[in-house]
CSV table of C-alpha atoms in Angstrom, one decimal:
chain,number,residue,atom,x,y,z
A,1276,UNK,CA,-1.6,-13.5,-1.5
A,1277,UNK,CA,-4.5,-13.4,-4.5
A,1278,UNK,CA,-6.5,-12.0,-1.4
A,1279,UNK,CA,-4.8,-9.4,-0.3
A,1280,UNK,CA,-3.9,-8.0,-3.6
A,1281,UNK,CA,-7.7,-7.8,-4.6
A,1282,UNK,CA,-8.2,-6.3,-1.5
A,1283,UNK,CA,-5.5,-3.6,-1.6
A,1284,UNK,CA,-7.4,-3.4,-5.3
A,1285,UNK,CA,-10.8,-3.2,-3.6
A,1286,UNK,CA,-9.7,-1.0,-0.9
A,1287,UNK,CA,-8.1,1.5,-3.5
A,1288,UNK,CA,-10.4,1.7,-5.7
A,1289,UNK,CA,-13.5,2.8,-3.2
A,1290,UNK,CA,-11.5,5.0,-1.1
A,1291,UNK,CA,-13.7,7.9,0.2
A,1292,UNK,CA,-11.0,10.6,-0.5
A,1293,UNK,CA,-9.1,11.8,-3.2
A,1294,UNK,CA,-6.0,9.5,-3.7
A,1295,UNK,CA,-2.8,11.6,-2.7
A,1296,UNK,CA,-1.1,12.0,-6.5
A,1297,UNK,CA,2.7,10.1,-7.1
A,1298,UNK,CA,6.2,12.3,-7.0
A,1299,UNK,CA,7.1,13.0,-10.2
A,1300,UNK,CA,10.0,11.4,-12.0
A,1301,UNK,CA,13.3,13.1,-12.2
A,1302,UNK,CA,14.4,10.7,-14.5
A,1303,UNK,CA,13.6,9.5,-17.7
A,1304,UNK,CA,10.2,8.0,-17.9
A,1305,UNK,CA,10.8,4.1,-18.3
A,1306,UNK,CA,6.6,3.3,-18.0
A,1307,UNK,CA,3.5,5.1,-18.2
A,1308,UNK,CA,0.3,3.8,-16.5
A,1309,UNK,CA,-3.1,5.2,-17.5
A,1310,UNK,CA,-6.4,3.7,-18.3
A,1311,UNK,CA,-8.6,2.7,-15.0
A,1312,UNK,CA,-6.3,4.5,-12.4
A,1313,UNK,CA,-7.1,6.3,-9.4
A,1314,UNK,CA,-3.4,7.8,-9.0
A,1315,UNK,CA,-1.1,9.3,-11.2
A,1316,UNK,CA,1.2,12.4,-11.6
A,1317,UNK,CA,0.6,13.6,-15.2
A,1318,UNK,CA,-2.6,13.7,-16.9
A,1319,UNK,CA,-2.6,12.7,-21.0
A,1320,UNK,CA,-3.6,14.5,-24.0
A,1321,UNK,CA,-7.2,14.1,-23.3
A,1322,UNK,CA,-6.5,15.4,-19.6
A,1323,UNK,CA,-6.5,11.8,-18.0
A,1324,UNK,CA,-5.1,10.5,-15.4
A,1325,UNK,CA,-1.8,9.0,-15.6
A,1326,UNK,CA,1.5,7.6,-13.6
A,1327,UNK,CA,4.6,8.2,-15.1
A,1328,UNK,CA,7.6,6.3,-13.0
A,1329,UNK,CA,11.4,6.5,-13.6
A,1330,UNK,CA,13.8,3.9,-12.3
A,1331,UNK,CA,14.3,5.4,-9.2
A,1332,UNK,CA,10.3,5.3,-8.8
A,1333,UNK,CA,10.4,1.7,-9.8
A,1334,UNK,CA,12.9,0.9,-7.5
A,1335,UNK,CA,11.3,2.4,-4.5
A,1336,UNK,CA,8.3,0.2,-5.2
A,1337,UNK,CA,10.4,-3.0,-4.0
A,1338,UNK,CA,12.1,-5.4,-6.3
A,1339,UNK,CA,12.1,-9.3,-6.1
A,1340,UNK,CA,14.2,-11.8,-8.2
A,1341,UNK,CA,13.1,-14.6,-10.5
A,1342,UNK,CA,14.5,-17.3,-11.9
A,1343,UNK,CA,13.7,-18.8,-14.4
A,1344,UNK,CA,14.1,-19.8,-18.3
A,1345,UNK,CA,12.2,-18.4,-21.2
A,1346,UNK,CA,12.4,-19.0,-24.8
A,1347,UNK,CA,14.3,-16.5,-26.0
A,1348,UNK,CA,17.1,-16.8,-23.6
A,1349,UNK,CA,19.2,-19.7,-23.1
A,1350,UNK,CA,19.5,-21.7,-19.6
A,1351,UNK,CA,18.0,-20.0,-16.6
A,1352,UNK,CA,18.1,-16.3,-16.2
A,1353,UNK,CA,18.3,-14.5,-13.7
A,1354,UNK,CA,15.5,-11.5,-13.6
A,1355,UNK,CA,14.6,-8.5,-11.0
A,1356,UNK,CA,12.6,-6.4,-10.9
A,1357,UNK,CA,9.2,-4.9,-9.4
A,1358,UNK,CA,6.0,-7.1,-9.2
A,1359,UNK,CA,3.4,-5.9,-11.1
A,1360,UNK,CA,0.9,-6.4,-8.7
A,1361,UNK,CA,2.7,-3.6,-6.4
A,1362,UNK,CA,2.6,-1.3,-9.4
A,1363,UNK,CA,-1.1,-1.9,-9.9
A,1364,UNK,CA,-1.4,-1.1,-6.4
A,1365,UNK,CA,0.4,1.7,-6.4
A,1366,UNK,CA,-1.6,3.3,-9.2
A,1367,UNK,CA,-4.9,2.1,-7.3
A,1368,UNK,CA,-5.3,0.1,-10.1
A,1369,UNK,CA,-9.6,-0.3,-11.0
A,1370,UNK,CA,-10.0,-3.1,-13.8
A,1371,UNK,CA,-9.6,-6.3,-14.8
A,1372,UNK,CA,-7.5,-6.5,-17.6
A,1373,UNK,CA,-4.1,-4.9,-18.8
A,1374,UNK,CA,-2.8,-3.4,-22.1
A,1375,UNK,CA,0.9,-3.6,-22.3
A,1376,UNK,CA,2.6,-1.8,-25.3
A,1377,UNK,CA,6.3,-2.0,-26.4
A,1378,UNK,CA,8.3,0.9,-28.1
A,1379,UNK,CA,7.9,-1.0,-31.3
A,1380,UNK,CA,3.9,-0.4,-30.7
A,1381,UNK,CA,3.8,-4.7,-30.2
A,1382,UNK,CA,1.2,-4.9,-27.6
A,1383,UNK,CA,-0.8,-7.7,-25.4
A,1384,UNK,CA,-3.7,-8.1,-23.6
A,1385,UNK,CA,-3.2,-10.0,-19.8
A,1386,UNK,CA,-5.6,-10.2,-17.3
A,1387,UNK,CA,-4.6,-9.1,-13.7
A,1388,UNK,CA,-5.6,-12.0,-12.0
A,1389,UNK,CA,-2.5,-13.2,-13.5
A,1390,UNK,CA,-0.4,-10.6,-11.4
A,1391,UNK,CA,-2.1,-12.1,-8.2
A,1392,UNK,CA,-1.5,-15.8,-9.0
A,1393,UNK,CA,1.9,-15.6,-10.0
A,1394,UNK,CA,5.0,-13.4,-9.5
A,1395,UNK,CA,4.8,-11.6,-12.5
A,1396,UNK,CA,7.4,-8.7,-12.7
A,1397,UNK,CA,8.7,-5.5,-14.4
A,1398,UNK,CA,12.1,-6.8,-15.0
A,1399,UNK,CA,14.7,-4.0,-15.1
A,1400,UNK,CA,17.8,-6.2,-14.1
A,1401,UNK,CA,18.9,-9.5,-16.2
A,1402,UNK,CA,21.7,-11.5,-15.0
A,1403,UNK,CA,22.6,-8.3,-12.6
A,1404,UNK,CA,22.7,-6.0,-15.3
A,1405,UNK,CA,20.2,-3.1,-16.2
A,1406,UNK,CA,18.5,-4.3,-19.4
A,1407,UNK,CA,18.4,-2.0,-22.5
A,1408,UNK,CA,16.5,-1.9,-25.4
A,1409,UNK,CA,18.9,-3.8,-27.1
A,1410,UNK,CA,18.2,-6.5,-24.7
A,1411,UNK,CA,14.7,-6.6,-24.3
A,1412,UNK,CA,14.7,-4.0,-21.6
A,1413,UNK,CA,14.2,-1.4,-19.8
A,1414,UNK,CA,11.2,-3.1,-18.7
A,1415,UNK,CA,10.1,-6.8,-19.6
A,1416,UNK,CA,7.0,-8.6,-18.2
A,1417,UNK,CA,8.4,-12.1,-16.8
A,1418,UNK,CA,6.6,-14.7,-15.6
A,1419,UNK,CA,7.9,-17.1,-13.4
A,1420,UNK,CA,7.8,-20.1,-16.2
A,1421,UNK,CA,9.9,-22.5,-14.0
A,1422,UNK,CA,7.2,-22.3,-11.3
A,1423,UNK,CA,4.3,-23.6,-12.8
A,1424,UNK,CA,3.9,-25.6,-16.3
A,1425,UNK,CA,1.0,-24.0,-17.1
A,1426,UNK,CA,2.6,-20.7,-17.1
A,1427,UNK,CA,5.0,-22.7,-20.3
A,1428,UNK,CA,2.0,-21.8,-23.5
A,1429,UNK,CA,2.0,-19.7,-26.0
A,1430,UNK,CA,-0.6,-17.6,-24.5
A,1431,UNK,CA,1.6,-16.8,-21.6
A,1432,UNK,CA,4.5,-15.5,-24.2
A,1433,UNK,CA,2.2,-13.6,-25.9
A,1434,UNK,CA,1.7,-11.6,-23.1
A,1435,UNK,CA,5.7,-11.7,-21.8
A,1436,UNK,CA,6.0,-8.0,-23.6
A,1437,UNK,CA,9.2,-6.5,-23.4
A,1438,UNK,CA,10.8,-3.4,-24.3
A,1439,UNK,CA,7.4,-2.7,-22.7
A,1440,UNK,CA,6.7,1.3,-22.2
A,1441,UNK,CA,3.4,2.0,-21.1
A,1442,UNK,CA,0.3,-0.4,-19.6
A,1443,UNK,CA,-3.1,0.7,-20.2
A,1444,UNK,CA,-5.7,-0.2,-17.2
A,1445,UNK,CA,-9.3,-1.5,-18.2
């Protein structure tokens, strides 16, 4: 899998032609994705690139489930949502590292190898429910914890960012 998602990467980010540019939302704007990017649907302030998705966008992208527990839950929870990898590749994502930032400006550095080892996801759904602010949504990077001890550090939390709003590509 680590393969194929460094070369969708790879393949992306050299394409000879200009990348065809994402819908745009009809709905509110739950993430923004800028930074290294070779497709978007909005350019910034400065007149970069970036992808803005809404739910429906996110949705579209694929969803998967995880299980798993975290420490600021109790038990096992059950998350779904869209893996970041897909959303890296759908941006034609060109770096190595990821800047995710909250609404509350908290923000963490993780490097996207991690989205190719592991199925790290934008959770949108907790227990069946859409997540809300109040509840660490709309978005909230999960990592599979349960799956691999390794993935139980500190480091790992730090970068489990949620009421997450906007990932920044370098």
């Amino acid at each position: 899998m680590a393969l194929l998602v460094a070369g969708i990467l790879a393949v992306s980010a050299t394409a000879g032609h200009a990348a065809e540019p994402l819908p745009v939302p009809r709905g509110e704007v739950l993430l923004t994705v800028g930074g290294a990017i070779g497709r978007g649907n909005a350019q910034d302030a400065a007149g970069r690139s970036e992808a803005r998705f809404d739910r429906a966008m996110l949705e579209q992208i694929g969803l998967i489930e995880v299980n798993t527990a975290t420490p600021w839950h109790s038990g096992v929870m059950h998350f779904e949502g869209v893996p970041l990898r897909a959303v890296l590749a759908t941006v034609e994502a060109r770096g190595s590292n990821l800047l995710a930032t909250a609404h509350n400006e908290y923000s963490a550095t993780l490097p996207v190898s991690d989205t190719a080892r592991h199925d790290v996801i934008l959770a949108m759904k907790l227990n069946g429910e859409a997540m809300t602010l109040r509840d660490k949504g709309p978005l909230f990077i999960v990592y599979p914890f349960d799956s691999d001890k390794a993935l139980q550090t500190d480091m790992t939390y730090i970068r489990s960012v949620w009421q997450l709003r906007r990932i920044d590509v370098h």
